[in-house]
Tab-separated table of C-alpha atoms in Angstrom:
chain	number	residue	atom	x	y	z
A	191	MET	CA	69.068	94.696	111.788
A	192	ILE	CA	71.202	97.670	110.738
A	193	SER	CA	70.270	100.926	112.456
A	194	LYS	CA	68.552	103.565	110.351
A	195	TRP	CA	71.291	106.103	111.042
A	196	ILE	CA	73.954	103.703	109.734
A	197	LEU	CA	71.984	103.096	106.546
A	198	LYS	CA	71.582	106.826	105.990
A	199	ALA	CA	75.275	107.411	106.687
A	200	ILE	CA	76.251	104.731	104.162
A	201	VAL	CA	73.909	106.101	101.491
A	202	GLN	CA	75.024	109.721	101.945
A	203	LYS	CA	78.690	108.724	102.043
A	204	THR	CA	78.223	106.877	98.768
A	205	ILE	CA	76.325	109.790	97.221
A	206	SER	CA	79.126	112.171	98.210
A	207	PHE	CA	81.492	110.418	95.800
A	208	LEU	CA	79.111	110.663	92.826
A	209	PRO	CA	78.770	113.403	90.199
A	210	TYR	CA	75.831	115.743	90.921
A	211	SER	CA	75.890	114.578	94.539
A	212	GLN	CA	73.656	117.398	95.820
A	213	ARG	CA	70.993	116.616	93.222
A	214	ILE	CA	71.092	112.909	94.041
A	215	ASN	CA	70.928	113.672	97.763
A	216	TYR	CA	67.871	115.833	97.108
A	217	PHE	CA	66.012	112.898	95.565
A	218	PHE	CA	67.172	110.632	98.400
A	219	GLN	CA	65.888	113.084	101.008
A	220	LYS	CA	62.652	113.701	99.126
A	221	TYR	CA	61.624	110.138	98.393
A	222	VAL	CA	63.353	108.102	101.113
A	223	THR	CA	63.915	110.134	104.281
A	224	LYS	CA	61.065	112.583	103.471
A	225	GLY	CA	63.300	115.441	104.573
A	226	VAL	CA	62.557	117.808	101.683
A	227	VAL	CA	59.062	118.887	102.659
A	228	LEU	CA	57.995	122.336	103.815
A	229	SER	CA	56.137	121.090	106.872
A	230	ASP	CA	54.356	123.374	109.312
A	231	THR	CA	56.953	122.435	111.932
A	232	TYR	CA	59.868	123.504	109.742
A	233	PHE	CA	58.054	126.624	108.537
A	234	GLU	CA	57.210	127.762	112.049
A	235	ASP	CA	60.747	127.065	113.237
A	236	ARG	CA	62.117	129.321	110.499
A	237	LEU	CA	59.471	131.969	111.206
A	238	GLY	CA	60.704	131.916	114.799
A	239	HIS	CA	64.241	132.474	113.541
A	240	ALA	CA	63.077	135.396	111.403
A	241	ARG	CA	61.293	136.900	114.410
A	242	THR	CA	64.484	136.651	116.483
A	243	HIS	CA	66.626	138.212	113.741
A	244	ILE	CA	64.177	141.090	113.323
A	245	ARG	CA	63.836	141.724	117.052
A	246	ALA	CA	67.611	141.627	117.470
A	247	TYR	CA	67.951	144.243	114.764
A	248	GLN	CA	65.189	146.390	116.241
A	249	THR	CA	66.830	146.201	119.675
A	250	HIS	CA	70.467	146.774	118.756
A	251	ALA	CA	70.541	148.802	115.535
A	252	ALA	CA	69.562	152.110	117.167
A	253	GLY	CA	66.481	152.637	115.026
A	254	ALA	CA	68.265	152.373	111.673
A	255	PRO	CA	65.974	151.000	108.935
A	256	LEU	CA	66.643	147.448	107.782
A	257	ARG	CA	67.662	147.741	104.133
A	258	ASN	CA	70.283	145.141	103.223
A	259	THR	CA	70.404	141.604	104.582
A	260	LEU	CA	72.656	138.611	103.976
A	261	GLU	CA	71.827	134.986	104.755
A	262	LEU	CA	74.369	132.166	104.931
A	263	GLY	CA	72.978	128.837	103.694
A	264	ALA	CA	70.113	129.327	101.261
A	265	GLY	CA	68.537	125.881	101.563
A	266	TRP	CA	65.556	124.591	99.611
A	267	TYR	CA	62.839	126.905	100.927
A	268	PRO	CA	63.486	130.673	101.334
A	269	VAL	CA	61.416	131.151	104.483
A	270	VAL	CA	63.605	133.703	106.250
A	271	PRO	CA	64.415	135.755	103.106
A	272	LEU	CA	60.703	136.039	102.294
A	273	ALA	CA	59.957	136.969	105.905
A	274	LEU	CA	62.514	139.790	105.656
A	275	TYR	CA	60.928	140.904	102.382
A	276	LEU	CA	57.515	141.058	104.052
A	277	TYR	CA	59.017	142.988	106.967
A	278	GLY	CA	60.356	145.621	104.579
A	279	ALA	CA	63.988	144.846	103.727
A	280	GLU	CA	65.025	146.384	100.415
A	281	LYS	CA	67.790	144.036	99.245
A	282	ILE	CA	67.868	140.452	100.508
A	283	ARG	CA	70.850	138.280	99.643
A	284	THR	CA	71.305	134.615	100.426
A	285	ALA	CA	74.686	132.945	99.883
A	286	ASP	CA	75.521	129.277	99.356
A	287	VAL	CA	78.045	127.260	97.368
A	288	THR	CA	75.172	125.388	95.708
A	289	LEU	CA	71.784	126.610	94.496
A	290	LEU	CA	69.270	124.232	96.066
A	291	SER	CA	66.030	126.165	95.591
A	292	ASN	CA	63.961	126.472	92.421
A	293	ALA	CA	60.739	128.050	91.160
A	294	GLN	CA	58.587	125.235	92.550
A	295	HIS	CA	60.073	125.534	96.038
A	296	PHE	CA	59.765	129.309	95.872
A	297	ARG	CA	56.069	129.114	95.051
A	298	THR	CA	55.546	126.497	97.766
A	299	THR	CA	57.071	128.892	100.293
A	300	ILE	CA	54.932	131.802	99.090
A	301	ARG	CA	51.843	129.590	99.322
A	302	LYS	CA	52.705	128.710	102.922
A	303	PHE	CA	53.096	132.403	103.847
A	304	LEU	CA	49.703	133.226	102.356
A	305	GLU	CA	48.111	130.275	104.139
A	306	TYR	CA	49.444	131.491	107.486
A	307	ALA	CA	48.518	135.115	106.784
A	308	ASP	CA	44.956	134.173	105.799
A	309	ALA	CA	44.608	132.102	108.978
A	310	GLY	CA	45.858	135.027	111.094
A	311	LYS	CA	48.875	133.045	112.259
A	312	LEU	CA	51.581	135.156	110.639
A	313	ASP	CA	50.832	138.172	112.855
A	314	ALA	CA	52.322	136.402	115.873
A	315	TYR	CA	55.808	136.367	114.373
A	316	PHE	CA	56.654	139.833	113.034
A	317	PRO	CA	54.992	142.952	111.618
A	318	TYR	CA	54.715	142.822	107.841
A	319	ARG	CA	53.755	145.209	105.083
A	320	PRO	CA	50.293	144.524	103.580
A	321	ASP	CA	51.434	145.763	100.165
A	322	ARG	CA	54.191	143.162	100.104
A	323	LEU	CA	51.839	140.397	101.162
A	324	LEU	CA	49.630	141.478	98.254
A	325	ARG	CA	52.673	141.240	95.967
A	326	LEU	CA	53.197	137.624	97.044
A	327	ARG	CA	49.555	136.897	96.285
A	328	GLU	CA	49.909	138.426	92.829
A	329	LEU	CA	53.032	136.376	92.132
A	330	LEU	CA	51.241	133.175	93.032
A	331	GLU	CA	48.291	134.058	90.825
A	332	GLN	CA	50.516	134.760	87.840
A	333	SER	CA	51.245	132.102	85.259
A	334	THR	CA	53.462	129.294	86.536
A	335	SER	CA	55.678	130.031	83.532
A	336	THR	CA	57.407	132.754	85.587
A	337	ASP	CA	60.928	131.487	86.047
A	338	PHE	CA	63.012	131.368	89.206
A	339	ALA	CA	64.954	134.533	88.335
A	340	GLY	CA	61.709	136.418	87.775
A	341	LEU	CA	60.270	135.298	91.099
A	342	THR	CA	63.357	136.223	93.109
A	343	ALA	CA	63.752	139.601	91.438
A	344	ALA	CA	60.111	140.462	92.142
A	345	VAL	CA	60.702	140.160	95.892
A	346	HIS	CA	64.174	141.746	96.022
A	347	ILE	CA	65.977	138.448	96.705
A	348	GLU	CA	69.354	137.665	95.157
A	349	TYR	CA	71.018	134.261	95.355
A	350	LEU	CA	74.811	134.455	95.627
A	351	VAL	CA	76.169	131.100	94.498
A	352	GLN	CA	79.732	131.613	95.691
A	353	ASP	CA	82.229	131.005	98.452
A	354	ALA	CA	81.015	132.993	101.458
A	355	ARG	CA	84.642	133.679	102.405
A	356	GLN	CA	84.974	135.878	99.311
A	357	LEU	CA	81.718	137.648	98.620
A	358	ASP	CA	81.137	140.112	95.807
A	359	LEU	CA	79.979	142.752	98.272
A	360	VAL	CA	81.536	146.060	99.235
A	361	ASP	CA	82.727	146.758	102.766
A	362	HIS	CA	80.086	147.656	105.361
A	363	SER	CA	77.170	147.240	102.931
A	364	ILE	CA	75.013	144.867	105.022
A	365	ASP	CA	72.722	145.768	107.933
A	366	LEU	CA	71.892	142.237	109.090
A	367	ALA	CA	73.810	139.006	108.448
A	368	HIS	CA	72.153	135.825	109.662
A	369	SER	CA	72.102	132.056	109.401
A	370	ASN	CA	69.653	129.364	110.401
A	371	ASN	CA	71.225	126.082	111.546
A	372	THR	CA	74.009	126.346	108.972
A	373	PHE	CA	77.209	126.768	111.021
A	374	GLU	CA	77.194	123.126	112.163
A	375	HIS	CA	77.606	122.007	108.539
A	376	ILE	CA	80.803	124.029	107.997
A	377	TYR	CA	84.272	122.899	109.057
A	378	PRO	CA	86.170	125.210	111.442
A	379	GLY	CA	88.778	126.592	109.038
A	380	ILE	CA	86.120	127.548	106.496
A	381	LEU	CA	83.765	128.936	109.136
A	382	LEU	CA	86.524	131.176	110.488
A	383	GLY	CA	86.959	132.658	107.016
A	384	ILE	CA	83.206	133.236	106.706
A	385	LEU	CA	83.013	134.985	110.070
A	386	ARG	CA	85.858	137.290	109.026
A	387	GLU	CA	84.171	138.011	105.703
A	388	PHE	CA	80.866	138.767	107.420
A	389	LYS	CA	82.709	141.122	109.743
A	390	ARG	CA	83.987	142.923	106.634
A	391	VAL	CA	80.623	143.319	104.901
A	392	VAL	CA	78.391	144.183	107.883
A	393	ARG	CA	78.377	147.880	108.681
A	394	PRO	CA	79.320	149.309	112.099
A	395	GLY	CA	76.179	149.165	114.205
A	396	GLY	CA	74.857	146.318	112.086
A	397	ILE	CA	73.985	142.885	113.447
A	398	GLN	CA	75.087	139.294	113.034
A	399	SER	CA	72.459	136.808	114.256
A	400	HIS	CA	73.165	133.085	113.959
A	401	PHE	CA	71.277	129.950	115.014
A	402	ILE	CA	73.286	126.745	115.483
A	403	ASP	CA	72.021	123.185	115.928
A	404	LEU	CA	74.728	121.315	117.876
A	405	SER	CA	72.903	117.982	117.892
A	406	ASP	CA	73.626	114.782	115.981
A	407	HIS	CA	71.433	115.225	112.889
A	408	PHE	CA	71.217	111.460	112.391
A	409	ALA	CA	69.104	111.447	115.578
A	410	HIS	CA	66.519	113.583	113.749
A	411	PHE	CA	65.992	110.598	111.462
A	412	ASP	CA	66.652	107.680	113.831
A	413	PRO	CA	64.959	107.852	117.273
A	414	SER	CA	67.026	104.903	118.504
A	415	ILE	CA	70.011	107.218	119.064
A	416	THR	CA	70.356	110.409	121.089
A	417	ILE	CA	71.392	113.857	119.939
A	418	TYR	CA	74.804	113.195	121.550
A	419	HIS	CA	75.447	109.923	119.727
A	420	PHE	CA	78.160	111.356	117.451
A	421	LEU	CA	80.290	112.510	120.401
A	422	GLN	CA	81.513	108.954	121.009
A	423	PHE	CA	83.558	108.779	117.802
A	424	SER	CA	87.198	109.769	117.445
A	425	PRO	CA	88.031	112.411	114.800
A	426	PHE	CA	89.550	109.601	112.705
A	427	ALA	CA	86.407	107.451	112.888
A	428	TRP	CA	84.124	110.419	112.240
A	429	ARG	CA	85.894	111.176	108.964
A	430	TYR	CA	84.648	107.810	107.679
A	431	ILE	CA	81.084	108.398	108.912
A	432	ASP	CA	80.741	112.042	107.888
A	433	ASN	CA	79.949	113.043	104.314
A	434	SER	CA	80.247	116.081	102.064
A	435	VAL	CA	76.548	116.378	101.127
A	436	GLN	CA	75.449	117.022	104.718
A	437	PRO	CA	78.606	117.345	106.820
A	438	LEU	CA	78.610	117.847	110.590
A	439	ASN	CA	81.554	119.518	112.287
A	440	ARG	CA	80.563	118.332	115.829
A	441	LEU	CA	81.808	121.633	117.313
A	442	ARG	CA	80.695	122.360	120.851
A	443	ILE	CA	79.800	125.791	122.189
A	444	PRO	CA	83.377	126.577	123.446
A	445	ASP	CA	84.616	125.938	119.897
A	446	TYR	CA	82.231	128.516	118.454
A	447	ARG	CA	83.231	131.040	121.093
A	448	ARG	CA	86.889	130.478	120.168
A	449	LEU	CA	86.170	130.957	116.449
A	450	TYR	CA	84.412	134.236	117.207
A	451	ARG	CA	87.436	135.439	119.181
A	452	GLU	CA	89.798	134.437	116.367
A	453	ALA	CA	87.608	136.307	113.876
A	454	GLY	CA	87.731	139.427	116.049
A	455	LEU	CA	84.021	139.255	116.856
A	456	THR	CA	82.272	139.729	120.168
A	457	ILE	CA	79.246	137.697	121.236
A	458	ASP	CA	76.992	140.368	122.694
A	459	ALA	CA	74.117	138.035	123.510
A	460	GLU	CA	74.077	134.264	123.771
A	461	GLU	CA	70.982	132.116	124.172
A	462	LEU	CA	71.664	128.426	124.760
A	463	ARG	CA	69.377	125.409	124.940
A	464	PRO	CA	71.069	123.377	127.687
A	465	GLY	CA	70.135	119.905	126.499
A	466	SER	CA	70.386	117.026	128.953
A	467	THR	CA	73.496	116.034	130.893
A	468	GLU	CA	71.696	112.841	131.940
A	469	GLN	CA	71.231	111.868	128.313
A	470	LEU	CA	74.810	112.869	127.559
A	471	ARG	CA	76.081	110.475	130.260
A	472	GLN	CA	74.555	107.576	128.316
A	473	VAL	CA	77.157	108.151	125.593
A	474	PRO	CA	80.859	107.235	126.010
A	475	VAL	CA	82.101	110.712	125.082
A	476	HIS	CA	85.412	110.600	123.234
A	477	ALA	CA	88.501	112.121	124.837
A	478	CYS	CA	88.615	114.927	122.236
A	479	PHE	CA	85.497	116.446	123.832
A	480	GLN	CA	86.420	115.874	127.460
A	481	GLY	CA	88.222	119.189	127.804
A	482	ASN	CA	84.756	120.725	127.961
A	483	THR	CA	82.424	120.572	130.920
A	484	GLU	CA	79.393	118.288	130.744
A	485	GLU	CA	77.185	121.342	130.507
A	486	GLU	CA	79.164	122.673	127.542
A	487	ASN	CA	79.008	119.353	125.698
A	488	ALA	CA	75.284	119.037	126.428
A	489	VAL	CA	74.266	122.329	124.777
A	490	SER	CA	71.993	121.294	121.922
A	491	HIS	CA	71.157	124.621	120.251
A	492	ALA	CA	72.505	128.146	120.356
A	493	HIS	CA	71.692	131.644	119.150
A	494	LEU	CA	74.669	134.007	118.958
A	495	LEU	CA	74.214	137.753	118.479
A	496	SER	CA	76.984	140.200	117.610
A	497	VAL	CA	76.845	143.975	117.160
A	498	MET	CA	79.495	145.216	114.731
A	499	HIS	CA	81.857	147.929	115.919
């Protein structure tokens, strides 16, 4: 029997060659892998990210109010942008090369926020403005004929569908730039350009706060493989397995540190989830990763914080 991860890899590789590949992948994820659902687990994970971004800003921005934010990787559900709206941000931008969200997903996200607020569970994540929570409630009660542009404008969110290496933003106009498990989907040369562009647009004293998932994402779907499964393949072999609709760069934590140095950025705080070296040893790690220590290869998740100078 063919492993589930192989079947998914074949399907996504095939989809990547088709017109409207992102739209087709959406339907594949929604109806086959069930990956396009705003579950409580996903929602709470993103609320945790929002909490970390906000606390990082509160800690390192010397009391400056949070006005302008920029997210890399908009995704289907705008959990973090809406969290920043509730917190009090004035202009919330989210950049991606493709617009994945829509009015239905936006309302679903609002509904989830109200559900958590009404149950008293939202208070545990970050302080929020009651007037803005009321605004979300009003939006949900309005006619469903309100279009996507109307919904986003009502909560100060702007989608930038453009190359994040060349943003239509003026220098030093952003207080907080952040991402939420997006870096791992971007190849090194492109990511370097994004880091340099973010350095340009974030003001001195502003913050960059980025979460990275360094695990094999096929393992999220197929429990028969480990989160280190993809480290056994050569770069040549991985090019045939990888796909453009959900690419994985397989970078390890030393690679991200190097990209930060090349971009002229410091990492002022680094929180790593160590993973399991025992589990890593079950995989025949390819020579291209063996310049790292076992501990470096085993890191499964990271949060990198930079203060702009």
